[in-house]
mmCIF file of C-alpha atoms and ligand atoms in Angstrom:
data_model
loop_
_atom_site.group_PDB
_atom_site.id
_atom_site.type_symbol
_atom_site.label_atom_id
_atom_site.label_comp_id
_atom_site.label_asym_id
_atom_site.label_seq_id
_atom_site.Cartn_x
_atom_site.Cartn_y
_atom_site.Cartn_z
ATOM 1 C CA MET A 18 27.950 -5.705 -17.565
ATOM 2 C CA LYS A 19 24.360 -5.703 -16.411
ATOM 3 C CA THR A 20 21.698 -5.021 -18.903
ATOM 4 C CA GLU A 21 18.805 -4.387 -17.331
ATOM 5 C CA PRO A 22 18.607 -1.408 -14.118
ATOM 6 C CA VAL A 23 18.492 -3.490 -11.040
ATOM 7 C CA TYR A 24 14.746 -3.051 -9.726
ATOM 8 C CA LEU A 25 14.455 -1.832 -6.121
ATOM 9 C CA ASP A 26 11.140 -0.112 -6.363
ATOM 10 C CA HIS A 27 8.667 -2.340 -4.485
ATOM 11 C CA GLN A 28 6.488 -0.307 -3.119
ATOM 12 C CA ALA A 29 6.040 1.430 -6.537
ATOM 13 C CA THR A 30 4.661 -2.186 -7.934
ATOM 14 C CA THR A 31 5.943 -5.211 -8.042
ATOM 15 C CA PRO A 32 6.722 -7.509 -11.096
ATOM 16 C CA LEU A 33 3.580 -9.874 -12.305
ATOM 17 C CA ASP A 34 4.562 -13.820 -10.595
ATOM 18 C CA PRO A 35 4.801 -15.605 -13.461
ATOM 19 C CA ARG A 36 2.687 -17.982 -11.900
ATOM 20 C CA VAL A 37 0.085 -15.702 -11.290
ATOM 21 C CA PHE A 38 0.855 -14.914 -15.820
ATOM 22 C CA ASP A 39 -0.172 -18.526 -16.130
ATOM 23 C CA ALA A 40 -3.445 -18.685 -13.974
ATOM 24 C CA MET A 41 -5.240 -15.136 -15.813
ATOM 25 C CA GLU A 42 -3.620 -16.460 -19.124
ATOM 26 C CA PRO A 43 -6.583 -18.258 -19.793
ATOM 27 C CA PHE A 44 -9.344 -15.936 -19.537
ATOM 28 C CA PHE A 45 -7.721 -13.686 -21.621
ATOM 29 C CA SER A 46 -8.286 -15.982 -24.401
ATOM 30 C CA LEU A 47 -10.392 -19.263 -24.641
ATOM 31 C CA GLN A 48 -12.197 -18.540 -21.444
ATOM 32 C CA PHE A 49 -13.085 -15.205 -22.174
ATOM 33 C CA GLY A 50 -17.049 -15.274 -20.937
ATOM 34 C CA ASN A 51 -18.646 -12.536 -18.731
ATOM 35 C CA PRO A 52 -18.778 -13.746 -15.105
ATOM 36 C CA HIS A 53 -22.183 -12.455 -15.008
ATOM 37 C CA SER A 54 -23.734 -14.336 -17.849
ATOM 38 C CA ARG A 55 -26.430 -16.736 -16.421
ATOM 39 C CA GLN A 56 -27.492 -18.804 -19.447
ATOM 40 C CA HIS A 57 -24.145 -20.569 -20.815
ATOM 41 C CA ARG A 58 -20.944 -22.276 -19.852
ATOM 42 C CA TYR A 59 -19.124 -19.298 -20.497
ATOM 43 C CA GLY A 60 -20.365 -17.262 -18.141
ATOM 44 C CA TRP A 61 -20.478 -20.119 -15.808
ATOM 45 C CA GLU A 62 -16.908 -21.027 -15.747
ATOM 46 C CA ALA A 63 -15.361 -16.932 -15.696
ATOM 47 C CA GLU A 64 -18.233 -17.047 -12.486
ATOM 48 C CA GLU A 65 -16.369 -19.900 -11.175
ATOM 49 C CA ALA A 66 -13.247 -18.464 -11.347
ATOM 50 C CA VAL A 67 -13.957 -15.270 -9.857
ATOM 51 C CA GLU A 68 -15.827 -16.872 -6.813
ATOM 52 C CA LYS A 69 -12.632 -18.859 -6.256
ATOM 53 C CA ALA A 70 -10.291 -15.714 -6.579
ATOM 54 C CA ARG A 71 -12.668 -13.916 -4.534
ATOM 55 C CA GLU A 72 -12.033 -16.919 -1.615
ATOM 56 C CA GLN A 73 -8.304 -16.563 -2.205
ATOM 57 C CA THR A 74 -8.333 -12.971 -1.383
ATOM 58 C CA ALA A 75 -10.296 -13.288 1.592
ATOM 59 C CA ALA A 76 -8.298 -16.000 2.770
ATOM 60 C CA ALA A 77 -5.202 -13.746 2.613
ATOM 61 C CA ILE A 78 -6.647 -11.309 5.560
ATOM 62 C CA GLY A 79 -9.009 -14.033 7.923
ATOM 63 C CA ALA A 80 -12.545 -12.770 5.891
ATOM 64 C CA THR A 81 -15.313 -14.708 4.762
ATOM 65 C CA ALA A 82 -15.794 -14.451 0.320
ATOM 66 C CA ARG A 83 -18.989 -12.605 0.802
ATOM 67 C CA GLU A 84 -17.282 -9.520 2.345
ATOM 68 C CA ILE A 85 -14.888 -9.301 -0.669
ATOM 69 C CA VAL A 86 -16.289 -6.252 -2.624
ATOM 70 C CA PHE A 87 -13.704 -6.655 -6.217
ATOM 71 C CA THR A 88 -12.479 -3.237 -7.505
ATOM 72 C CA SER A 89 -9.934 -1.412 -9.920
ATOM 73 C CA GLY A 90 -7.387 -0.835 -7.362
ATOM 74 C CA ALA A 91 -6.582 0.551 -3.890
ATOM 75 C CA THR A 92 -7.284 3.906 -4.663
ATOM 76 C CA GLU A 93 -10.582 2.966 -5.997
ATOM 77 C CA SER A 94 -11.298 0.592 -2.650
ATOM 78 C CA ASN A 95 -10.075 3.641 -0.329
ATOM 79 C CA ASN A 96 -12.518 5.704 -1.942
ATOM 80 C CA LEU A 97 -15.316 3.493 -1.624
ATOM 81 C CA ALA A 98 -14.809 2.922 1.943
ATOM 82 C CA ILE A 99 -13.816 6.274 3.267
ATOM 83 C CA LYS A 100 -16.881 8.389 1.061
ATOM 84 C CA GLY A 101 -19.123 5.307 1.224
ATOM 85 C CA VAL A 102 -19.186 5.682 4.970
ATOM 86 C CA ALA A 103 -19.259 9.155 5.627
ATOM 87 C CA ARG A 104 -22.355 9.541 2.618
ATOM 88 C CA PHE A 105 -24.142 6.900 4.219
ATOM 89 C CA HIS A 106 -24.148 8.712 7.447
ATOM 90 C CA LEU A 107 -24.996 12.076 5.467
ATOM 91 C CA GLN A 108 -27.481 10.499 3.588
ATOM 92 C CA HIS A 109 -29.303 9.168 6.818
ATOM 93 C CA GLY A 110 -29.480 12.684 8.296
ATOM 94 C CA ARG A 111 -26.103 12.815 10.641
ATOM 95 C CA HIS A 112 -25.467 16.058 11.177
ATOM 96 C CA GLN A 113 -21.172 16.751 10.451
ATOM 97 C CA PRO A 114 -20.115 13.145 10.240
ATOM 98 C CA HIS A 115 -16.615 13.046 11.677
ATOM 99 C CA VAL A 116 -13.615 11.233 9.955
ATOM 100 C CA ILE A 117 -9.953 11.122 11.337
ATOM 101 C CA THR A 118 -7.251 10.089 9.261
ATOM 102 C CA LEU A 119 -3.187 10.027 9.308
ATOM 103 C CA ALA A 120 -0.626 12.469 8.011
ATOM 104 C CA THR A 121 1.268 10.677 6.272
ATOM 105 C CA GLU A 122 -1.765 8.500 4.506
ATOM 106 C CA HIS A 123 -1.112 7.942 0.573
ATOM 107 C CA LYS A 124 -2.925 10.799 -1.471
ATOM 108 C CA CYS A 125 -5.797 8.853 -2.657
ATOM 109 C CA VAL A 126 -7.031 8.601 1.686
ATOM 110 C CA LEU A 127 -5.924 12.362 2.029
ATOM 111 C CA GLU A 128 -8.000 13.519 -1.127
ATOM 112 C CA SER A 129 -11.179 11.414 -0.395
ATOM 113 C CA THR A 130 -11.308 12.918 3.140
ATOM 114 C CA ALA A 131 -10.628 16.435 2.156
ATOM 115 C CA ASP A 132 -13.212 15.880 -0.539
ATOM 116 C CA LEU A 133 -16.174 15.483 1.403
ATOM 117 C CA GLN A 134 -15.394 18.003 3.803
ATOM 118 C CA ALA A 135 -17.060 20.296 0.558
ATOM 119 C CA GLU A 136 -20.081 17.613 1.376
ATOM 120 C CA GLY A 137 -20.182 18.595 5.143
ATOM 121 C CA THR A 138 -17.896 15.876 6.536
ATOM 122 C CA ARG A 139 -15.842 16.957 9.926
ATOM 123 C CA LEU A 140 -12.436 16.128 9.324
ATOM 124 C CA THR A 141 -9.069 15.300 12.102
ATOM 125 C CA VAL A 142 -5.745 14.908 10.280
ATOM 126 C CA LEU A 143 -3.769 13.286 13.237
ATOM 127 C CA PRO A 144 0.315 13.752 13.114
ATOM 128 C CA VAL A 145 2.421 10.844 13.244
ATOM 129 C CA THR A 146 5.517 10.513 15.401
ATOM 130 C CA ASN A 147 9.053 11.112 14.868
ATOM 131 C CA SER A 148 9.569 7.270 14.132
ATOM 132 C CA GLY A 149 6.284 7.297 11.876
ATOM 133 C CA LEU A 150 3.519 6.011 14.227
ATOM 134 C CA VAL A 151 0.427 6.797 15.069
ATOM 135 C CA ASP A 152 0.483 8.047 18.643
ATOM 136 C CA LEU A 153 -2.815 6.158 20.242
ATOM 137 C CA ASP A 154 -3.561 8.596 23.171
ATOM 138 C CA GLN A 155 -3.918 11.356 20.387
ATOM 139 C CA LEU A 156 -6.059 9.150 18.505
ATOM 140 C CA ALA A 157 -8.282 8.087 21.587
ATOM 141 C CA ALA A 158 -8.808 12.021 22.303
ATOM 142 C CA ALA A 159 -9.703 12.771 18.890
ATOM 143 C CA ILE A 160 -12.656 10.336 18.834
ATOM 144 C CA ASP A 161 -16.035 12.170 19.747
ATOM 145 C CA GLU A 162 -19.805 11.804 19.676
ATOM 146 C CA GLY A 163 -19.980 12.520 15.827
ATOM 147 C CA THR A 164 -17.267 10.176 14.675
ATOM 148 C CA VAL A 165 -17.752 7.588 12.008
ATOM 149 C CA LEU A 166 -14.861 6.072 10.705
ATOM 150 C CA VAL A 167 -10.923 5.827 11.454
ATOM 151 C CA SER A 168 -8.727 5.706 8.451
ATOM 152 C CA ILE A 169 -5.243 4.595 9.066
ATOM 153 C CA MET A 170 -2.930 2.584 6.959
ATOM 154 C CA ALA A 171 -1.577 -0.708 7.839
ATOM 155 C CA VAL A 172 1.979 0.030 6.101
ATOM 156 C CA ASN A 173 3.274 3.225 4.785
ATOM 157 C CA ASN A 174 4.408 3.062 1.444
ATOM 158 C CA GLU A 175 7.186 5.602 1.462
ATOM 159 C CA ILE A 176 8.874 4.441 5.299
ATOM 160 C CA GLY A 177 7.455 0.774 5.572
ATOM 161 C CA VAL A 178 5.948 1.061 8.681
ATOM 162 C CA ILE A 179 3.546 -0.879 10.104
ATOM 163 C CA GLN A 180 0.750 0.944 12.609
ATOM 164 C CA PRO A 181 -0.397 -0.699 15.642
ATOM 165 C CA LEU A 182 -3.609 -2.516 13.398
ATOM 166 C CA GLU A 183 -4.721 -4.292 16.634
ATOM 167 C CA GLU A 184 -4.786 -1.506 18.995
ATOM 168 C CA ILE A 185 -6.602 0.816 16.866
ATOM 169 C CA GLY A 186 -9.479 -1.566 15.809
ATOM 170 C CA ALA A 187 -9.747 -2.221 19.503
ATOM 171 C CA LEU A 188 -9.668 1.301 20.787
ATOM 172 C CA CYS A 189 -12.406 1.712 17.270
ATOM 173 C CA ARG A 190 -14.853 -1.078 18.100
ATOM 174 C CA ALA A 191 -14.768 -0.097 21.917
ATOM 175 C CA ARG A 192 -15.885 3.465 20.907
ATOM 176 C CA GLY A 193 -18.530 2.134 18.066
ATOM 177 C CA VAL A 194 -16.433 3.604 15.280
ATOM 178 C CA ALA A 195 -15.772 1.998 11.934
ATOM 179 C CA PHE A 196 -12.528 1.333 11.387
ATOM 180 C CA HIS A 197 -10.593 1.335 7.484
ATOM 181 C CA THR A 198 -6.781 0.356 6.878
ATOM 182 C CA ASP A 199 -5.540 0.785 3.340
ATOM 183 C CA ALA A 200 -3.592 -2.452 3.418
ATOM 184 C CA ALA A 201 -2.050 -2.021 0.090
ATOM 185 C CA GLN A 202 1.313 -2.573 1.488
ATOM 186 C CA ALA A 203 0.247 -4.668 3.840
ATOM 187 C CA ALA A 204 -1.440 -7.539 2.818
ATOM 188 C CA GLY A 205 0.766 -10.740 1.341
ATOM 189 C CA LYS A 206 3.532 -9.087 3.411
ATOM 190 C CA ILE A 207 2.607 -8.883 7.096
ATOM 191 C CA GLU A 208 -0.128 -10.620 9.500
ATOM 192 C CA VAL A 209 -3.545 -8.853 8.240
ATOM 193 C CA ASP A 210 -6.479 -10.560 10.065
ATOM 194 C CA VAL A 211 -9.596 -8.735 9.977
ATOM 195 C CA GLU A 212 -10.756 -10.891 13.118
ATOM 196 C CA ALA A 213 -7.775 -10.343 15.423
ATOM 197 C CA GLN A 214 -7.103 -6.660 14.290
ATOM 198 C CA GLN A 215 -10.847 -5.840 14.534
ATOM 199 C CA ILE A 216 -11.035 -4.167 11.153
ATOM 200 C CA ASP A 217 -13.952 -3.354 9.517
ATOM 201 C CA LEU A 218 -12.737 -1.846 5.918
ATOM 202 C CA LEU A 219 -9.783 -3.098 4.447
ATOM 203 C CA SER A 220 -8.164 -2.008 0.736
ATOM 204 C CA ILE A 221 -5.786 -4.462 -1.079
ATOM 205 C CA SER A 222 -3.986 -3.753 -4.327
ATOM 206 C CA GLY A 223 -2.998 -6.363 -6.855
ATOM 207 C CA HIS A 224 0.185 -5.011 -8.096
ATOM 208 C CA LYS A 225 1.480 -4.163 -4.992
ATOM 209 C CA LEU A 226 1.279 -8.182 -4.440
ATOM 210 C CA TYR A 227 2.660 -9.338 -7.646
ATOM 211 C CA GLY A 228 -0.412 -9.535 -8.885
ATOM 212 C CA PRO A 229 -2.065 -7.855 -12.122
ATOM 213 C CA MET A 230 -2.536 -4.146 -12.500
ATOM 214 C CA GLY A 231 -5.541 -2.549 -12.380
ATOM 215 C CA VAL A 232 -7.564 -5.024 -9.819
ATOM 216 C CA GLY A 233 -7.903 -4.553 -6.294
ATOM 217 C CA ALA A 234 -10.317 -5.647 -3.397
ATOM 218 C CA LEU A 235 -12.295 -3.937 -0.090
ATOM 219 C CA TYR A 236 -13.560 -6.319 2.437
ATOM 220 C CA VAL A 237 -16.709 -5.043 3.776
ATOM 221 C CA ARG A 238 -17.509 -6.237 7.213
ATOM 222 C CA ARG A 239 -20.896 -8.094 7.284
ATOM 223 C CA ARG A 240 -21.340 -8.756 11.397
ATOM 224 C CA PRO A 241 -21.655 -6.623 12.834
ATOM 225 C CA ARG A 242 -22.455 -4.728 9.162
ATOM 226 C CA VAL A 243 -20.774 -1.955 7.405
ATOM 227 C CA ARG A 244 -22.789 0.215 5.624
ATOM 228 C CA LEU A 245 -21.749 2.039 2.480
ATOM 229 C CA THR A 246 -23.131 4.520 0.185
ATOM 230 C CA PRO A 247 -21.290 3.083 -3.611
ATOM 231 C CA LEU A 248 -19.767 5.674 -5.917
ATOM 232 C CA PHE A 249 -21.340 4.218 -9.136
ATOM 233 C CA SER A 250 -24.625 4.178 -10.207
ATOM 234 C CA GLY A 251 -25.403 0.590 -12.543
ATOM 235 C CA GLY A 252 -26.132 -3.113 -13.054
ATOM 236 C CA GLY A 253 -25.677 -3.631 -9.355
ATOM 237 C CA GLN A 254 -22.772 -5.916 -9.307
ATOM 238 C CA GLU A 255 -20.972 -6.983 -5.911
ATOM 239 C CA ARG A 256 -23.543 -6.442 -3.748
ATOM 240 C CA GLY A 257 -24.708 -3.144 -5.090
ATOM 241 C CA LEU A 258 -21.823 -2.049 -3.817
ATOM 242 C CA ARG A 259 -19.873 -1.945 -7.093
ATOM 243 C CA SER A 260 -21.135 -1.802 -10.176
ATOM 244 C CA GLY A 261 -19.680 -2.898 -13.418
ATOM 245 C CA THR A 262 -18.262 -6.456 -15.319
ATOM 246 C CA LEU A 263 -16.050 -8.004 -13.308
ATOM 247 C CA PRO A 264 -12.876 -8.940 -14.958
ATOM 248 C CA ALA A 265 -12.364 -12.131 -14.765
ATOM 249 C CA PRO A 266 -8.769 -12.259 -15.814
ATOM 250 C CA LEU A 267 -7.543 -10.064 -13.195
ATOM 251 C CA CYS A 268 -9.769 -11.655 -10.089
ATOM 252 C CA VAL A 269 -8.036 -14.673 -10.646
ATOM 253 C CA GLY A 270 -4.468 -12.633 -11.172
ATOM 254 C CA LEU A 271 -5.603 -10.818 -7.513
ATOM 255 C CA GLY A 272 -6.710 -14.021 -6.381
ATOM 256 C CA THR A 273 -3.555 -16.214 -7.089
ATOM 257 C CA ALA A 274 -1.179 -13.697 -6.131
ATOM 258 C CA CYS A 275 -3.319 -13.683 -2.605
ATOM 259 C CA GLN A 276 -2.914 -17.277 -2.235
ATOM 260 C CA ILE A 277 1.091 -17.266 -3.373
ATOM 261 C CA ALA A 278 1.999 -14.484 -0.865
ATOM 262 C CA VAL A 279 0.044 -16.460 2.272
ATOM 263 C CA ALA A 280 1.907 -19.800 1.500
ATOM 264 C CA GLU A 281 5.050 -17.891 1.033
ATOM 265 C CA ARG A 282 5.153 -14.936 3.421
ATOM 266 C CA ALA A 283 7.418 -16.934 6.018
ATOM 267 C CA ALA A 284 9.652 -17.510 3.963
ATOM 268 C CA GLU A 285 9.857 -14.584 1.939
ATOM 269 C CA SER A 286 9.706 -12.315 5.060
ATOM 270 C CA ASP A 287 13.088 -13.675 6.252
ATOM 271 C CA ARG A 288 14.697 -13.857 2.838
ATOM 272 C CA LEU A 289 14.017 -10.138 2.458
ATOM 273 C CA ALA A 290 14.644 -9.209 6.012
ATOM 274 C CA ALA A 291 18.089 -10.541 5.629
ATOM 275 C CA LEU A 292 18.823 -8.805 1.910
ATOM 276 C CA ARG A 293 17.522 -5.455 3.577
ATOM 277 C CA ASN A 294 19.636 -6.111 5.833
ATOM 278 C CA ARG A 295 22.790 -7.100 3.939
ATOM 279 C CA PHE A 296 22.172 -3.723 1.899
ATOM 280 C CA LEU A 297 22.273 -1.433 5.123
ATOM 281 C CA THR A 298 25.146 -3.349 6.164
ATOM 282 C CA SER A 299 26.879 -2.264 3.131
ATOM 283 C CA ILE A 300 25.419 1.467 3.012
ATOM 284 C CA ARG A 301 26.333 2.032 6.464
ATOM 285 C CA ALA A 302 30.204 0.487 6.230
ATOM 286 C CA ARG A 303 30.934 3.015 3.328
ATOM 287 C CA VAL A 304 28.802 5.851 4.217
ATOM 288 C CA PRO A 305 28.482 5.873 8.097
ATOM 289 C CA ASP A 306 26.475 9.058 8.676
ATOM 290 C CA VAL A 307 23.353 7.392 6.332
ATOM 291 C CA VAL A 308 20.159 8.081 8.261
ATOM 292 C CA VAL A 309 17.375 5.053 8.389
ATOM 293 C CA HIS A 310 13.941 7.185 7.861
ATOM 294 C CA GLY A 311 10.864 5.464 10.237
ATOM 295 C CA ASP A 312 10.877 3.026 12.782
ATOM 296 C CA LEU A 313 13.377 -0.102 11.809
ATOM 297 C CA GLN A 314 11.597 -2.280 14.194
ATOM 298 C CA SER A 315 8.277 -1.753 13.203
ATOM 299 C CA ARG A 316 8.886 -2.163 9.850
ATOM 300 C CA ILE A 317 7.950 -4.182 6.484
ATOM 301 C CA PRO A 318 11.208 -6.314 5.615
ATOM 302 C CA GLY A 319 11.394 -5.435 1.808
ATOM 303 C CA ASN A 320 11.529 -1.620 2.805
ATOM 304 C CA LEU A 321 14.318 0.952 3.394
ATOM 305 C CA ASN A 322 14.253 4.910 3.008
ATOM 306 C CA LEU A 323 17.325 6.665 3.197
ATOM 307 C CA GLY A 324 18.481 10.021 4.204
ATOM 308 C CA PHE A 325 21.933 11.224 2.801
ATOM 309 C CA ASP A 326 22.851 14.644 3.838
ATOM 310 C CA GLY A 327 24.036 17.261 1.411
ATOM 311 C CA CYS A 328 23.365 14.923 -1.363
ATOM 312 C CA ASP A 329 19.918 15.867 -3.352
ATOM 313 C CA GLY A 330 17.746 12.523 -4.003
ATOM 314 C CA GLU A 331 17.253 13.574 -7.487
ATOM 315 C CA ALA A 332 20.693 14.035 -8.290
ATOM 316 C CA LEU A 333 21.026 10.512 -6.777
ATOM 317 C CA MET A 334 18.644 9.338 -9.440
ATOM 318 C CA THR A 335 20.275 11.060 -12.158
ATOM 319 C CA VAL A 336 23.926 9.449 -11.588
ATOM 320 C CA LEU A 337 22.316 5.908 -10.600
ATOM 321 C CA PRO A 338 20.304 4.987 -14.017
ATOM 322 C CA ASP A 339 21.480 1.139 -13.449
ATOM 323 C CA VAL A 340 19.447 0.948 -10.003
ATOM 324 C CA ALA A 341 15.639 1.549 -10.020
ATOM 325 C CA ILE A 342 14.972 3.295 -6.696
ATOM 326 C CA SER A 343 13.134 6.477 -5.953
ATOM 327 C CA THR A 344 12.805 9.791 -3.856
ATOM 328 C CA GLY A 345 9.189 9.616 -2.365
ATOM 329 C CA SER A 346 6.163 7.946 -3.363
ATOM 330 C CA ALA A 347 6.067 7.544 -7.243
ATOM 331 C CA CYS A 348 2.420 9.165 -7.160
ATOM 332 C CA THR A 349 4.023 12.529 -6.192
ATOM 333 C CA SER A 350 7.647 12.080 -7.725
ATOM 334 C CA ALA A 351 6.467 14.709 -10.654
ATOM 335 C CA SER A 352 6.326 17.202 -8.202
ATOM 336 C CA VAL A 353 9.403 18.399 -7.021
ATOM 337 C CA GLU A 354 8.439 19.104 -3.453
ATOM 338 C CA PRO A 355 10.123 16.647 -1.093
ATOM 339 C CA SER A 356 8.185 14.130 0.362
ATOM 340 C CA TYR A 357 5.227 14.795 2.950
ATOM 341 C CA VAL A 358 5.336 11.554 4.609
ATOM 342 C CA LEU A 359 9.344 12.514 5.453
ATOM 343 C CA ARG A 360 7.931 16.540 6.486
ATOM 344 C CA ALA A 361 5.049 14.927 8.649
ATOM 345 C CA LEU A 362 8.280 12.736 10.586
ATOM 346 C CA GLY A 363 9.433 16.505 11.890
ATOM 347 C CA MET A 364 12.212 16.268 8.850
ATOM 348 C CA SER A 365 13.661 19.634 7.131
ATOM 349 C CA ALA A 366 12.838 19.884 3.710
ATOM 350 C CA ALA A 367 16.822 19.970 3.337
ATOM 351 C CA LEU A 368 17.413 16.196 4.621
ATOM 352 C CA ALA A 369 13.552 15.075 3.116
ATOM 353 C CA GLY A 370 15.034 16.278 -0.560
ATOM 354 C CA SER A 371 18.192 14.279 0.027
ATOM 355 C CA SER A 372 16.249 10.894 0.547
ATOM 356 C CA VAL A 373 15.653 7.395 -1.508
ATOM 357 C CA ARG A 374 13.408 4.723 -0.902
ATOM 358 C CA ILE A 375 14.845 1.100 -1.525
ATOM 359 C CA GLY A 376 12.518 -1.431 -1.854
ATOM 360 C CA PHE A 377 13.313 -5.150 -1.980
ATOM 361 C CA GLY A 378 11.041 -8.130 -3.101
ATOM 362 C CA ARG A 379 10.258 -11.276 -3.982
ATOM 363 C CA PHE A 380 12.688 -12.018 -7.485
ATOM 364 C CA ASN A 381 16.060 -9.765 -5.438
ATOM 365 C CA THR A 382 19.296 -11.714 -5.444
ATOM 366 C CA GLU A 383 22.274 -11.161 -3.304
ATOM 367 C CA GLU A 384 24.086 -10.246 -6.045
ATOM 368 C CA GLU A 385 21.811 -7.323 -6.861
ATOM 369 C CA VAL A 386 21.177 -6.179 -3.492
ATOM 370 C CA ASP A 387 25.163 -5.766 -3.438
ATOM 371 C CA TYR A 388 25.505 -4.261 -6.665
ATOM 372 C CA ALA A 389 22.924 -1.458 -6.204
ATOM 373 C CA ALA A 390 24.489 -0.868 -2.154
ATOM 374 C CA GLY A 391 28.072 -0.327 -4.124
ATOM 375 C CA ARG A 392 26.675 1.902 -6.715
ATOM 376 C CA LEU A 393 24.458 4.141 -4.574
ATOM 377 C CA ALA A 394 27.095 4.345 -2.016
ATOM 378 C CA GLU A 395 29.675 5.742 -4.985
ATOM 379 C CA ALA A 396 26.956 8.145 -5.715
ATOM 380 C CA VAL A 397 27.032 9.474 -2.807
ATOM 381 C CA GLN A 398 30.559 9.865 -2.356
ATOM 382 C CA GLY A 399 31.069 10.973 -5.628
ATOM 383 C CA ILE A 400 28.077 13.821 -5.154
ATOM 384 C CA ARG A 401 29.467 14.802 -1.510
ATOM 385 C CA ALA A 402 32.937 15.385 -3.404
ATOM 386 C CA ASN A 403 31.767 17.470 -5.962
ATOM 387 C CA GLU A 404 29.689 19.505 -3.586
ATOM 388 C CA GLN A 405 32.900 20.559 -1.957
ATOM 389 C CA GLN A 406 34.666 21.909 -4.396
ATOM 390 C CA PRO A 407 32.772 24.841 -5.197
ATOM 391 C CA ALA A 408 32.217 25.072 -1.224
ATOM 392 C CA ALA A 409 35.908 25.438 -0.943
ATOM 393 C CA MET A 410 36.546 27.690 -3.288
ATOM 394 C CA VAL A 411 34.123 30.220 -1.827
ATOM 395 C CA ALA A 412 35.813 29.760 1.809
ATOM 396 C CA GLY A 413 39.297 30.691 -0.106
ATOM 397 C CA GLU A 414 38.208 34.085 -1.389
HETATM 398 C C1 PLP B 508 -0.290 1.765 -4.147
HETATM 399 C C2 PLP B 508 -0.951 2.040 -3.241
HETATM 400 C C3 PLP B 508 -2.595 2.996 -3.476
HETATM 401 C C4 PLP B 508 -3.064 3.009 -4.762
HETATM 402 O O1 PLP B 508 -3.085 1.847 -5.053
HETATM 403 P P1 PLP B 508 -3.778 1.300 -6.660
HETATM 404 O O2 PLP B 508 -3.762 -0.060 -6.806
HETATM 405 O O3 PLP B 508 -2.719 1.967 -7.312
HETATM 406 O O4 PLP B 508 -4.608 2.253 -6.942
HETATM 407 C C5 PLP B 508 -3.086 3.107 -2.095
HETATM 408 N N1 PLP B 508 -2.125 3.075 -0.819
HETATM 409 C C6 PLP B 508 -1.127 2.691 -1.190
HETATM 410 C C7 PLP B 508 -0.454 2.913 0.823
HETATM 411 C C8 PLP B 508 -0.109 2.410 -1.745
HETATM 412 O O5 PLP B 508 1.046 2.081 -1.687
#
């Protein structure tokens, strides 16, 4: 008998890798110094650790250490990138700078771009194809004289699809527009290279790659230099872009997590793809009409988003306390609205509401995957059998 629910919600957060915890621990105790203290060993040690972490983080995305700004997470990185670029242009007299983003972005991107409209920014929110990908012709057509920023996520947090970063980067570079990508679900999972993909700004989150919560990073290109207006006023840390004392233990955690992710990515990808395929094969054998949402080819290996027609997602969660999966994204699951991401793929509210996200990760085993697939299939069959009874009675009246 299992005691703990099987954790299959790795797009919501990932468990802290024990190796990351070990690397962080001394900086919570003996090496507690402020990395900005210049006059003694406590400060120097913390600074040295933070700078090593900066290098490890940069290396994971093909950047240099000086291009990394530590933040509190991808939400802050996205706000800093998007508001930072738009406000810089507003402050330097640009009339109605134009920003382009995608309908399936994380809420923190969509809300940042929406907030900017009140400050005089023009906004275009592009639709996606049925498989969840950007239409490159539509993107090219949307760029105009006033466009200053394109913000398109690398990997979607609900359906796991990978956007064509290289093509988007080439298009933006050719048109002289800055390209920001929210790589919270991509960094450490797929090949991300700011040079090859011509990315100017890139957001990372610690707790999506087996690092700690509460830390992230924003990559800011130096050549050609991307200019940003900071969000916070203060002591001018992080080259003036992000004031505030750096949390040395969290930075060390992010750096170590990046280093592990890079070293183990190839093997981990293969293992996760095998687990995912095993799960899907098992579900399809028992529930043949299951629908896979989002492109299955251009997708991270650790994600599935499945629709079970006539089977309410919330009801599924209720009968599956032993399997930790989710409906839609964690950030919007407080509301009962079906996922706006699935709706953007052209799906009916009914099918979007009958869908669950399954996220496989580093510590999942085949046994867990088999158990969870069996339980999910059983739950779907059970709910469908129950639904049919009242319907049959109505039909018999
Ligand atoms: C989790 C996530 C965020 C938010 O990251 P935090 O570090 O939790 O602020 C932003 N974008 C995407 C795609 C995410 O998955």
